[in-house]
Coordinates of C-alpha atoms in Angstrom, one line a residue:
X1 CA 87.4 80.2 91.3
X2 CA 88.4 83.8 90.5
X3 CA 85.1 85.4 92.1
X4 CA 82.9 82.5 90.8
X5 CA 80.8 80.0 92.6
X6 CA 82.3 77.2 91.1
X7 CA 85.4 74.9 91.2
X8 CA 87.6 74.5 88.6
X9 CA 87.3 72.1 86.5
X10 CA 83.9 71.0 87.6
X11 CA 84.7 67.0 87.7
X12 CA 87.9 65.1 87.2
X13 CA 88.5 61.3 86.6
X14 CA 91.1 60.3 88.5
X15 CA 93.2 56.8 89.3
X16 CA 93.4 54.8 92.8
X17 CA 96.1 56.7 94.2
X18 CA 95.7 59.7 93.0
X19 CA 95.5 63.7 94.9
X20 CA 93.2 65.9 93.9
X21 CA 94.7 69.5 95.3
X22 CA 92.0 72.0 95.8
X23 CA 93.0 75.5 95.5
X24 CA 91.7 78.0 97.9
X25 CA 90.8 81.5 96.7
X26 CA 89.1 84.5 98.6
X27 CA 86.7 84.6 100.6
X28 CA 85.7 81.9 102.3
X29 CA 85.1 78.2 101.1
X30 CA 85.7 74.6 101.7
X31 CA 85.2 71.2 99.8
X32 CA 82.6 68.8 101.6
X33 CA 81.7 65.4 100.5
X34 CA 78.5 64.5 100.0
X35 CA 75.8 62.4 98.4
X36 CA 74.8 62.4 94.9
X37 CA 70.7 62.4 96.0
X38 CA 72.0 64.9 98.9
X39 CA 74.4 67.3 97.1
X40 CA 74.3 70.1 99.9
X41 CA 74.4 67.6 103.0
X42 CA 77.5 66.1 104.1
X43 CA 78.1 62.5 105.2
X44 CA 79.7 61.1 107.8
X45 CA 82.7 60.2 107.9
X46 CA 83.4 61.8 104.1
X47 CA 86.0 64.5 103.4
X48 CA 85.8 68.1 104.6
X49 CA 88.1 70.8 104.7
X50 CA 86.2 73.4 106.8
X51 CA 86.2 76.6 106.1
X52 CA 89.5 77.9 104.6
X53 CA 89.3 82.2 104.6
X54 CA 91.5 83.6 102.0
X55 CA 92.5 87.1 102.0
X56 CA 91.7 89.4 98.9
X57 CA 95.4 90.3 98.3
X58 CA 96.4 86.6 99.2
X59 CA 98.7 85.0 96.7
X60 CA 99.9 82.5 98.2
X61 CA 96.8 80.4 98.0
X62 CA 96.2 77.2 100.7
X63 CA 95.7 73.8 98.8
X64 CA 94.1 70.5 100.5
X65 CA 94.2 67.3 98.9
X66 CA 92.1 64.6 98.6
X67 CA 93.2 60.8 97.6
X68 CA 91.2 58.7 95.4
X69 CA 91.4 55.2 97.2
X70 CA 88.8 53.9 95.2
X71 CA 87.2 54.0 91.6
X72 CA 83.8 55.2 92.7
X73 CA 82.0 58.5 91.9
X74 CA 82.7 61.3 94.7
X75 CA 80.5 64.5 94.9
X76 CA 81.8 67.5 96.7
X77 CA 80.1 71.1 97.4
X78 CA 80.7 74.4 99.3
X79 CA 79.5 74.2 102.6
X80 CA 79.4 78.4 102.8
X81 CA 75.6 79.6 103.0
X82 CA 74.4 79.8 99.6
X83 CA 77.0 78.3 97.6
X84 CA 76.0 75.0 97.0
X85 CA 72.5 76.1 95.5
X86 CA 74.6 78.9 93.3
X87 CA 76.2 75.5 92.0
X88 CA 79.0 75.6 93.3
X89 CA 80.2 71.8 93.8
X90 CA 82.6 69.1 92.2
X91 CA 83.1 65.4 91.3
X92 CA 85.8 63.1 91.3
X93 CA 85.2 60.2 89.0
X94 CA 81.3 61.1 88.0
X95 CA 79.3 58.4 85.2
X96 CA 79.0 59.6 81.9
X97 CA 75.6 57.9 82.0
X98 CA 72.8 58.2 84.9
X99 CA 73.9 60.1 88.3
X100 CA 75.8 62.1 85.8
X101 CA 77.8 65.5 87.2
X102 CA 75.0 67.7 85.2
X103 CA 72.4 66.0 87.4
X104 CA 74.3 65.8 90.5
X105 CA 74.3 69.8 89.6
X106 CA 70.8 70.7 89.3
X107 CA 69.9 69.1 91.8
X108 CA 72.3 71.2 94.8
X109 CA 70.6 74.2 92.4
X110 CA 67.0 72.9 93.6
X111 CA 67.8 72.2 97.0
X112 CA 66.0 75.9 98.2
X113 CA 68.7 76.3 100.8
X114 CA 68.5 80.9 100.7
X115 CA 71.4 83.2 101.1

């Protein structure tokens, strides 16, 4: 957000029934769902945006929305080249404990994938 790599807020924990609206700003991103052991590979049938190209002097930013339709952990990354190693993904719903979102994190940061 704002010239970073990164969504903001990071994570949310959200209700059954609840929209997440993601925010497009410039250039061009999008908000994948992935894995938590995959963090910068999407899977089937999970949400994707595609790529949404913002203008610089854009200010009337495009949102998409997601619905929670279940409590489970959801984990979400940039599919533009290079983003998802800079860090640049999201949770919905991520454990406190184990697969947490700092995990889920460094690991799109070690996945190699090169500018």
């Amino acid at each position: 957000a704002w010239g970073k790599l990164q969504y903001d807020p990071e994570y949310v924990h959200a209700k059954v029934g609840d929209y997440i609206e993601f925010e497009f700003h410039p250039k061009n991103h999008t908000v994948t769902e992935s894995s938590f052991d995959k963090p910068c590979t999407a899977i089937d049938g999970g949400f994707r945006t595609g790529f949404v190209p913002v203008q610089e002097e854009e200010y009337d930013l495009p949102i998409r929305k997601f619905k929670v339709t279940d409590d489970k952990p959801h984990w979400f990354y940039c599919g533009q080249v290079g983003h998802c190693p800079a860090g640049m993904v999201f949770a919905v719903n991520p454990p406190k404990k184990g697969n947490t979102f700092k995990k889920f994190e460094k690991m799109a940061r070690q996945t190699g994938e090169k500018w």
